[in-house]
Amino acid sequence: MKLYDYPRSSAAYRVRIALNLKGQTFEAVPVNLLEGAQRGEDYRTLNPTGLVPSLDTGEGLLGQSLAIIEYLDERFPAPPLLPAGAFARARARALALQVACDIHPLNNLRVLQYLVGEFGIDERQKLAWYHHWLQQGLAALERQLTETDSIFCCGDTPGLADICLVPQLYNARRFGLDLAPYPRLMAIDEACQRLEAFAAAHPDHHQEV
């Protein structure tokens, strides 16, 4: 499989983790977001949204990280990325979607670039925007996950929710957010980082393009 990737994209980071957990090798094709390669005609022909990641599965091209991850989970069932039982699976998806739909889109690169370019906000204002939505989203996750004592978000094996949480915490660190108020999230992140699948997917292990 071929992954159209940018190392510091949290959505692409999610897919790298999932591929690693599934034991799948892949070819990484760089798409430099800072240089605007995602808006170029070559990439838009592949993925009209101009977003990363995209995964060439051999059957066709998929965009949207959560759709890609669910595809991988169905195509390669072991180890499963969702727990057993309808309610448990729905809860795992809900936690993942809180990151992927409630936190991440508001702090996406194209949103930040629009705020700077269209409204002229400065770096201090941009950081305040970024931290506001992170704090709101992470506080909700912390409260929900403190109710459980499992190693990972939804049990004692990593899954979809952890795949979404870890890249978001990486971004939080990059933007200087104090993570001390989220000890449960930090404990889950630490458990994940001890696993090779997560460690190998970290942006530091992928060439900046």
CSV table of N, CA and C in Angstrom, one decimal, residues 4 7 35 39 48 56 81 101 110 120 138 168 193 208:
chain,number,residue,atom,x,y,z
A,4,TYR,N,0.0,8.5,1.1
A,4,TYR,CA,0.3,9.9,0.9
A,4,TYR,C,0.3,10.6,2.2
A,7,PRO,N,4.6,14.1,7.7
A,7,PRO,CA,5.0,13.5,9.1
A,7,PRO,C,4.2,14.2,10.2
A,35,GLU,N,4.5,23.7,1.9
A,35,GLU,CA,4.7,24.3,0.6
A,35,GLU,C,3.5,24.2,-0.3
A,39,ARG,N,-2.4,21.3,-2.5
A,39,ARG,CA,-3.3,22.1,-3.4
A,39,ARG,C,-2.9,22.0,-4.8
A,48,PRO,N,-9.5,15.0,-4.5
A,48,PRO,CA,-10.0,16.3,-4.7
A,48,PRO,C,-10.1,17.2,-3.5
A,56,ASP,N,-3.5,4.5,-1.0
A,56,ASP,CA,-3.7,3.7,-2.2
A,56,ASP,C,-3.7,2.3,-1.7
A,81,LEU,N,-9.1,-3.3,16.2
A,81,LEU,CA,-9.0,-1.9,16.7
A,81,LEU,C,-10.2,-1.4,17.4
A,101,CYS,N,-13.3,15.0,15.0
A,101,CYS,CA,-14.3,15.9,14.5
A,101,CYS,C,-14.5,17.2,15.4
A,110,ARG,N,-5.1,24.4,7.6
A,110,ARG,CA,-5.8,25.3,6.7
A,110,ARG,C,-6.7,26.3,7.4
A,120,GLY,N,-6.0,38.3,9.8
A,120,GLY,CA,-4.8,39.0,10.2
A,120,GLY,C,-4.4,38.8,11.7
A,138,LEU,N,-9.8,18.3,25.4
A,138,LEU,CA,-9.0,17.4,26.2
A,138,LEU,C,-9.6,17.3,27.6
A,168,GLN,N,-3.0,13.8,18.8
A,168,GLN,CA,-3.5,15.1,19.2
A,168,GLN,C,-2.7,15.6,20.4
A,193,GLN,N,3.1,4.9,23.9
A,193,GLN,CA,4.4,5.2,23.4
A,193,GLN,C,5.4,4.1,23.7
A,208,GLU,N,11.1,14.8,7.5
A,208,GLU,CA,10.3,16.1,7.2
A,208,GLU,C,10.5,16.4,5.8
